[in-house]
Short mmCIF file of C-alpha atoms in Angstrom, two decimals:
data_model
loop_
_atom_site.label_atom_id
_atom_site.label_comp_id
_atom_site.label_asym_id
_atom_site.label_seq_id
_atom_site.Cartn_x
_atom_site.Cartn_y
_atom_site.Cartn_z
CA MET A 1250 197.81 -18.81 68.08
CA LYS A 1251 198.70 -16.16 65.38
CA TYR A 1252 196.62 -16.23 62.09
CA TYR A 1253 197.52 -14.12 58.65
CA ILE A 1254 194.56 -13.81 56.42
CA ILE A 1255 194.71 -12.36 52.89
CA ALA A 1256 191.54 -11.45 51.15
CA GLY A 1257 191.44 -9.31 48.19
CA GLU A 1258 187.74 -7.71 47.54
CA ALA A 1259 184.67 -6.62 48.98
CA SER A 1260 183.20 -10.31 49.33
CA GLY A 1261 186.46 -11.61 50.60
CA ASP A 1262 186.33 -8.77 53.28
CA LEU A 1263 182.83 -10.08 54.48
CA HIS A 1264 183.81 -13.59 54.59
CA GLY A 1265 186.96 -12.91 56.31
CA ALA A 1266 185.37 -10.85 58.85
CA ASN A 1267 183.06 -13.73 59.80
CA LEU A 1268 185.95 -16.05 59.94
CA ILE A 1269 187.76 -13.80 62.32
CA LYS A 1270 185.04 -13.58 64.44
CA LYS A 1271 184.68 -17.52 64.83
CA LEU A 1272 188.35 -17.73 65.11
CA LYS A 1273 188.36 -15.47 68.22
CA LYS A 1274 185.41 -17.17 69.44
CA LYS A 1275 187.23 -20.60 69.38
CA ASP A 1276 190.58 -19.16 70.39
CA PRO A 1277 190.09 -16.28 72.73
CA SER A 1278 193.81 -15.25 72.69
CA ALA A 1279 193.94 -15.29 68.53
CA ASN A 1280 196.37 -12.86 67.30
CA ILE A 1281 195.12 -11.79 63.66
CA ARG A 1282 196.81 -9.82 61.00
CA CYS A 1283 195.28 -9.33 57.57
CA TRP A 1284 194.88 -7.85 54.25
CA GLY A 1285 191.12 -7.17 53.75
CA GLY A 1286 188.98 -4.12 54.61
CA ASP A 1287 186.87 -2.27 57.02
CA LEU A 1288 184.90 -5.35 57.85
CA MET A 1289 187.91 -7.55 58.90
CA LYS A 1290 189.26 -4.66 60.67
CA ALA A 1291 185.93 -4.18 62.82
CA ALA A 1292 186.05 -7.87 63.47
CA GLY A 1293 189.33 -7.65 65.23
CA GLY A 1294 191.94 -8.00 62.72
CA THR A 1295 195.14 -5.88 62.42
CA LEU A 1296 194.60 -4.57 58.91
CA VAL A 1297 198.02 -4.15 56.83
CA LYS A 1298 196.52 -3.34 53.52
CA HIS A 1299 193.20 -2.55 52.29
CA TYR A 1300 191.66 -4.35 49.31
CA LYS A 1301 190.92 -1.32 47.39
CA GLU A 1302 194.78 -0.67 47.08
CA ARG A 1303 194.85 -3.62 44.63
CA ALA A 1304 191.51 -3.76 43.14
CA PHE A 1305 192.49 -4.20 39.48
CA MET A 1306 190.20 -6.03 37.00
CA GLY A 1307 191.08 -7.91 33.82
CA PHE A 1308 194.31 -8.92 31.94
CA THR A 1309 194.96 -5.15 30.60
CA GLU A 1310 194.38 -3.48 33.73
CA ILE A 1311 196.71 -5.98 35.70
CA LEU A 1312 199.29 -5.30 32.97
CA LYS A 1313 199.18 -1.52 33.48
CA ASN A 1314 199.88 -1.91 37.10
CA ILE A 1315 202.26 -4.91 37.11
CA PHE A 1316 205.08 -2.83 39.03
CA LYS A 1317 202.74 -2.03 41.92
CA ILE A 1318 201.42 -5.58 42.13
CA LEU A 1319 205.07 -6.99 42.34
CA GLY A 1320 205.73 -4.28 45.05
CA LEU A 1321 202.82 -5.63 47.08
CA LEU A 1322 203.84 -9.11 46.68
CA LYS A 1323 207.22 -8.42 48.01
CA PHE A 1324 205.86 -6.21 50.87
CA CYS A 1325 203.37 -9.22 51.74
CA LYS A 1326 206.16 -11.71 52.13
CA LYS A 1327 208.40 -9.61 54.21
CA ASP A 1328 205.32 -8.73 56.61
CA ILE A 1329 204.50 -12.63 56.90
CA ASP A 1330 208.02 -13.21 57.89
CA PHE A 1331 207.80 -10.34 60.34
CA PHE A 1332 204.60 -11.77 61.78
CA ASN A 1333 205.68 -15.51 61.62
CA PRO A 1334 202.03 -16.76 61.66
CA ASP A 1335 200.95 -20.45 62.86
CA ALA A 1336 198.40 -20.33 60.05
CA LEU A 1337 198.45 -18.47 56.79
CA ILE A 1338 194.83 -18.22 55.46
CA PHE A 1339 194.03 -17.24 51.72
CA ILE A 1340 190.63 -16.24 50.84
CA ASP A 1341 189.76 -16.34 47.18
CA ASN A 1342 191.90 -13.89 45.06
CA SER A 1343 194.01 -16.52 43.26
CA GLY A 1344 196.24 -14.12 41.25
CA PHE A 1345 197.75 -12.85 44.35
CA ASN A 1346 197.28 -15.71 46.91
CA LEU A 1347 198.85 -18.42 44.74
CA ARG A 1348 201.92 -16.64 44.44
CA ILE A 1349 201.99 -16.02 48.10
CA ALA A 1350 201.33 -19.66 48.83
CA LYS A 1351 204.14 -20.85 46.25
CA TRP A 1352 206.63 -18.83 48.44
CA ALA A 1353 205.12 -19.66 51.76
CA LYS A 1354 204.91 -23.30 51.52
CA PRO A 1355 208.49 -24.12 51.21
CA LYS A 1356 209.46 -22.00 54.15
CA GLY A 1357 207.29 -24.12 56.54
CA TYR A 1358 204.11 -21.97 56.87
CA GLN A 1359 200.88 -23.92 57.41
CA THR A 1360 198.60 -23.09 54.35
CA HIS A 1361 194.91 -22.86 54.26
CA TYR A 1362 192.71 -21.85 51.61
CA TYR A 1363 189.03 -20.45 52.30
CA ILE A 1364 186.91 -20.19 49.10
CA SER A 1365 188.77 -22.10 46.55
CA PRO A 1366 190.41 -19.94 43.47
CA GLN A 1367 188.07 -20.67 40.41
CA VAL A 1368 190.15 -23.45 38.96
CA TRP A 1369 187.10 -25.30 38.13
CA ALA A 1370 186.23 -22.60 35.59
CA SER A 1371 189.57 -21.94 34.10
CA ARG A 1372 193.10 -22.93 34.02
CA SER A 1373 192.52 -26.34 35.72
CA GLY A 1374 196.25 -26.95 35.56
CA ARG A 1375 196.56 -24.57 38.62
CA VAL A 1376 195.21 -27.68 40.68
CA LYS A 1377 198.86 -28.92 40.72
CA THR A 1378 200.00 -25.77 42.30
CA ILE A 1379 197.24 -25.93 44.92
CA LYS A 1380 198.05 -29.54 45.78
CA ALA A 1381 201.65 -28.62 46.08
CA THR A 1382 201.25 -25.52 48.11
CA ILE A 1383 198.09 -25.74 50.23
CA ASP A 1384 197.75 -27.80 53.22
CA HIS A 1385 193.97 -27.25 53.73
CA MET A 1386 191.36 -26.48 51.28
CA TYR A 1387 187.88 -25.29 52.65
CA VAL A 1388 185.19 -25.14 49.62
CA ILE A 1389 181.75 -23.39 49.53
CA LEU A 1390 180.00 -24.74 46.45
CA PRO A 1391 179.09 -28.57 46.24
CA PHE A 1392 180.22 -28.92 42.72
CA VAL A 1393 183.78 -27.53 43.59
CA LYS A 1394 184.35 -30.32 45.89
CA VAL A 1395 183.35 -32.99 43.21
CA PHE A 1396 185.86 -31.10 40.80
CA TYR A 1397 188.82 -31.55 43.37
CA ASP A 1398 187.90 -35.37 43.97
CA SER A 1399 188.39 -35.82 40.46
CA TYR A 1400 191.89 -34.68 40.83
CA ASP A 1401 192.43 -37.17 43.92
CA TYR A 1402 192.68 -33.80 46.21
CA LYS A 1403 190.86 -34.14 49.57
CA VAL A 1404 189.06 -30.91 50.50
CA ASN A 1405 186.44 -29.77 53.19
CA TYR A 1406 183.01 -28.81 51.98
CA VAL A 1407 181.73 -26.23 54.56
CA GLY A 1408 178.45 -24.84 52.92
CA HIS A 1409 178.32 -21.19 51.60
CA PRO A 1410 179.00 -18.44 54.13
CA LEU A 1411 176.59 -16.32 52.43
CA ILE A 1412 173.77 -18.61 53.80
CA ASP A 1413 174.92 -17.08 57.34
CA ALA A 1414 175.35 -13.66 56.09
CA ILE A 1415 171.82 -13.34 54.91
CA ALA A 1416 170.05 -15.60 57.52
CA ASN A 1417 171.63 -13.32 60.31
CA PHE A 1418 170.82 -10.15 58.56
CA PRO A 1419 167.96 -8.34 60.54
CA LYS A 1420 164.47 -8.05 58.66
CA ILE A 1421 164.20 -4.53 57.01
CA ASN A 1422 160.74 -2.61 57.23
CA SER A 1423 160.20 -1.43 53.60
CA LYS A 1424 158.35 1.74 54.45
CA LYS A 1425 160.92 2.74 57.24
CA PHE A 1426 163.70 2.06 54.56
CA LYS A 1427 162.08 4.28 51.79
CA LYS A 1428 161.37 6.96 54.30
CA ALA A 1429 164.92 7.16 55.57
CA PHE A 1430 166.26 7.76 52.18
CA ASN A 1431 163.65 9.80 50.75
CA LEU A 1432 162.33 7.25 48.32
CA ASP A 1433 158.51 6.99 47.57
CA GLU A 1434 156.06 4.16 47.29
CA ARG A 1435 156.92 2.84 44.01
CA PRO A 1436 158.71 -0.45 43.84
CA ILE A 1437 162.42 -0.54 43.89
CA VAL A 1438 164.61 -1.89 41.20
CA ALA A 1439 168.21 -2.30 42.45
CA LEU A 1440 171.09 -1.61 40.17
CA LEU A 1441 174.27 -3.50 41.27
CA PRO A 1442 177.08 -2.25 38.99
CA GLY A 1443 179.91 -4.12 40.77
CA SER A 1444 182.72 -2.90 43.04
CA ARG A 1445 185.70 -1.95 41.06
CA LYS A 1446 185.86 1.45 39.28
CA GLN A 1447 186.67 -0.09 35.92
CA GLU A 1448 183.38 -2.35 35.86
CA ILE A 1449 180.95 0.26 37.49
CA THR A 1450 181.77 2.76 34.81
CA LYS A 1451 181.11 0.27 31.95
CA MET A 1452 178.11 -1.34 33.71
CA LEU A 1453 176.18 1.54 35.11
CA GLN A 1454 176.14 3.65 31.87
CA THR A 1455 174.36 0.93 30.18
CA MET A 1456 172.14 0.17 33.26
CA LEU A 1457 171.07 3.81 33.47
CA THR A 1458 169.34 3.51 30.08
CA LEU A 1459 166.54 1.74 32.04
CA PRO A 1460 165.13 4.50 34.68
CA ASP A 1461 163.57 6.93 31.83
CA LEU A 1462 161.60 4.02 30.39
CA TYR A 1463 159.74 2.66 33.54
CA PRO A 1464 158.54 5.91 35.44
CA GLN A 1465 156.28 3.31 37.47
CA PHE A 1466 159.60 1.87 39.27
CA GLN A 1467 162.26 3.97 41.43
CA PHE A 1468 165.73 2.84 40.59
CA VAL A 1469 168.18 2.55 43.30
CA ILE A 1470 172.02 2.15 42.93
CA ALA A 1471 173.79 0.11 45.53
CA GLY A 1472 177.21 2.03 45.87
CA ALA A 1473 180.30 0.30 46.98
CA PRO A 1474 181.78 1.44 50.15
CA SER A 1475 185.15 1.93 48.84
CA HIS A 1476 184.20 4.78 46.16
CA GLU A 1477 183.30 8.52 46.75
CA ALA A 1478 179.72 9.55 45.83
CA SER A 1479 181.19 11.81 43.48
CA PHE A 1480 182.56 9.10 41.51
CA TYR A 1481 178.93 7.71 40.85
CA LYS A 1482 177.44 11.10 40.49
CA ALA A 1483 179.71 11.76 37.45
CA ILE A 1484 178.26 8.73 35.70
CA ILE A 1485 174.51 9.33 36.79
CA GLY A 1486 174.27 12.95 35.76
CA LYS A 1487 170.73 13.73 35.74
CA LYS A 1488 169.25 10.37 35.58
CA PRO A 1489 166.19 9.51 37.78
CA VAL A 1490 167.98 7.32 40.28
CA THR A 1491 168.92 7.22 43.96
CA LEU A 1492 172.41 6.39 45.00
CA ILE A 1493 172.54 4.62 48.50
CA GLN A 1494 176.15 3.44 49.62
CA ASN A 1495 177.08 0.51 51.69
CA ARG A 1496 173.63 -0.55 52.09
CA THR A 1497 173.30 -3.48 49.27
CA TYR A 1498 171.79 -5.97 51.63
CA GLU A 1499 169.13 -3.51 52.73
CA ILE A 1500 168.44 -2.57 49.08
CA LEU A 1501 168.18 -6.21 48.14
CA SER A 1502 165.82 -6.87 51.12
CA VAL A 1503 163.22 -4.37 49.88
CA ALA A 1504 163.83 -4.84 46.04
CA TYR A 1505 161.35 -5.77 43.48
CA SER A 1506 163.88 -6.77 40.89
CA ALA A 1507 167.56 -6.03 40.02
CA LEU A 1508 170.14 -5.68 37.41
CA VAL A 1509 173.19 -7.39 38.70
CA THR A 1510 176.81 -7.35 37.54
CA SER A 1511 178.04 -10.84 37.46
CA GLY A 1512 180.09 -12.13 40.51
CA THR A 1513 179.03 -12.99 44.29
CA ALA A 1514 176.31 -10.52 44.03
CA THR A 1515 174.05 -12.61 41.78
CA LEU A 1516 174.11 -15.16 44.54
CA GLU A 1517 173.32 -12.77 47.25
CA THR A 1518 170.42 -11.53 44.95
CA ALA A 1519 168.93 -14.96 44.58
CA LEU A 1520 169.32 -15.52 48.12
CA PHE A 1521 167.22 -12.42 48.95
CA LYS A 1522 164.69 -13.96 46.44
CA VAL A 1523 164.87 -10.83 44.26
CA PRO A 1524 164.28 -11.67 40.40
CA GLN A 1525 167.35 -10.47 38.51
CA VAL A 1526 169.07 -10.02 35.16
CA VAL A 1527 172.81 -10.71 35.28
CA CYS A 1528 175.09 -8.52 33.23
CA TYR A 1529 178.85 -8.39 32.37
CA LYS A 1530 180.93 -6.44 29.86
CA GLY A 1531 184.89 -6.20 30.12
CA SER A 1532 187.12 -4.61 27.90
CA ALA A 1533 187.65 -6.18 24.29
CA ILE A 1534 191.19 -7.52 25.12
CA SER A 1535 190.30 -9.04 28.50
CA TYR A 1536 187.26 -10.63 27.08
CA ALA A 1537 188.85 -12.09 24.11
CA ILE A 1538 191.33 -13.86 26.38
CA ALA A 1539 188.75 -14.75 29.10
CA LYS A 1540 186.79 -16.56 26.44
CA ARG A 1541 189.70 -18.74 25.26
CA ILE A 1542 190.62 -19.93 28.81
CA ILE A 1543 187.10 -20.17 30.47
CA LYS A 1544 185.09 -23.24 29.70
CA LEU A 1545 181.69 -22.82 31.39
CA LYS A 1546 178.13 -22.96 30.31
CA TYR A 1547 177.28 -20.12 32.51
CA ILE A 1548 178.91 -16.97 34.09
CA SER A 1549 176.56 -16.42 36.98
CA LEU A 1550 176.90 -18.36 40.18
CA VAL A 1551 173.01 -19.11 40.33
CA ASN A 1552 173.14 -20.85 37.02
CA LEU A 1553 176.27 -22.65 37.88
CA VAL A 1554 175.30 -24.09 41.00
CA MET A 1555 171.80 -25.01 39.67
CA ASP A 1556 173.32 -26.21 36.34
CA LYS A 1557 170.58 -24.80 34.34
CA PRO A 1558 169.72 -21.11 32.86
CA VAL A 1559 167.82 -19.95 35.91
CA VAL A 1560 168.54 -16.23 35.53
CA LYS A 1561 169.31 -14.47 32.06
CA GLU A 1562 172.92 -13.57 31.19
CA LEU A 1563 173.53 -10.70 29.31
CA ILE A 1564 177.21 -10.80 28.56
CA GLN A 1565 179.69 -8.43 26.32
CA ASP A 1566 177.96 -7.70 23.36
CA ASP A 1567 174.69 -9.03 24.32
CA PHE A 1568 174.64 -6.47 27.27
CA THR A 1569 172.81 -3.76 25.44
CA ALA A 1570 169.95 -1.16 26.50
CA GLU A 1571 167.74 -3.12 24.01
CA ASN A 1572 168.21 -6.54 25.87
CA ILE A 1573 168.11 -5.27 29.25
CA LYS A 1574 164.71 -3.81 28.63
CA LYS A 1575 163.47 -7.06 26.95
CA GLU A 1576 164.60 -9.20 29.91
CA PHE A 1577 163.29 -6.41 32.36
CA ASP A 1578 160.03 -6.96 31.02
CA VAL A 1579 160.58 -10.80 31.30
CA ILE A 1580 161.15 -10.70 35.02
CA SER A 1581 158.39 -8.26 35.68
CA ASP A 1582 156.02 -11.13 34.44
CA GLN A 1583 154.26 -12.75 37.43
CA GLN A 1584 154.61 -16.23 36.17
CA LYS A 1585 158.41 -15.56 35.38
CA ARG A 1586 158.81 -14.49 38.95
CA THR A 1587 157.02 -17.56 40.56
CA SER A 1588 159.19 -19.48 38.57
CA LEU A 1589 162.46 -17.86 39.70
CA PHE A 1590 161.18 -18.04 43.47
CA LEU A 1591 160.96 -21.68 43.19
CA ASP A 1592 164.33 -21.98 41.70
CA TYR A 1593 165.63 -19.85 44.32
CA TYR A 1594 164.45 -21.84 46.98
CA ASP A 1595 166.05 -25.09 45.45
CA LEU A 1596 169.34 -23.06 45.00
CA GLU A 1597 169.44 -22.43 48.78
CA LEU A 1598 168.93 -26.09 49.48
CA LYS A 1599 171.75 -27.14 47.14
CA LEU A 1600 174.29 -24.51 48.93
CA GLY A 1601 173.74 -26.47 52.10
CA SER A 1602 172.96 -25.17 55.97
CA THR A 1603 174.21 -22.43 58.03
CA GLY A 1604 177.70 -22.57 59.78
CA ALA A 1605 180.38 -22.32 57.01
CA SER A 1606 182.64 -19.70 58.91
CA LYS A 1607 182.16 -21.83 62.37
CA LYS A 1608 183.29 -24.89 60.51
CA THR A 1609 186.23 -23.46 58.67
CA ALA A 1610 187.42 -21.90 61.91
CA GLU A 1611 187.06 -25.15 63.88
CA LEU A 1612 189.00 -27.20 61.20
CA ILE A 1613 191.86 -24.61 61.09
CA ILE A 1614 192.11 -24.75 64.77
CA LYS A 1615 191.93 -28.43 64.97
CA THR A 1616 195.16 -28.49 62.46
CA LEU A 1617 197.01 -26.23 64.78
CA GLN A 1618 196.35 -28.69 67.95
#
């Protein structure tokens, strides 16, 4: 069978890679063409476009690059027609993927969506488009299935793929890790400033106000694999921090606490049982627009799944050096840390068991048979 998979960022690349592995295991003759990253390519997909070519964040950034995006959409449609897949599989990245789905469904392609667009967070009117253009939806959060049930749209709840990714991650020896990267014996505070250049620049500058205040800790930046070290070093300057790229899970597995840019990383940090402060700041225009259309109590996946404020969220004007220091002191308190650990274990139970990629691959292949 022929599969065409479209993912749009680092997390999509990770989940897409695991899905490719399971598809190939169930269908040894699988021919897979994909938009994603290095992980999907390494898993056996033929990479058409790397996600970093369309890593645009926020409304203003998308407007600035609109002609490039339109060109990519046109190219993607031509490439799908050239490949003529048995299954067209979308992973998150709704802005791009739903446009392709609208075009693909009338042409007779069988459409699958793994990891639903966040219609439950904003613009719920998109459910109408999803029902009309997506044949099979696979959701990874329990409340998302409940959301779609309310719209009379049958979806498959497969559990969260991060459970698999982290359960299968090899145990890291803290002393060996520190020695390998010339770190000392002080506890590690992980700084996760995001994966796109615009957000890294905004987030890291404020995060870097912390290291000078806490010499008893060593601060490690988890660098995204798609950016050069020179990009980070221009922001870091002479701050007492260490940059380690493409080692996020290793860093989290030995971290004492973390500052995390809102996104999938907040869930990853929680599953590694690391106390965290969730941070986010966008451009003033993007934030003003987002605030009008996003109707949620929380921004982090941890709090959304638990439906309560498990981790502190510092958003936009609240994301300041003073507030970071205040909340860092809170998560350094042993009583607070114990409370967080208990909530993290409950979170893991809510996300379900392992096997999300395997279940999704089996369901996709079953529809083709």
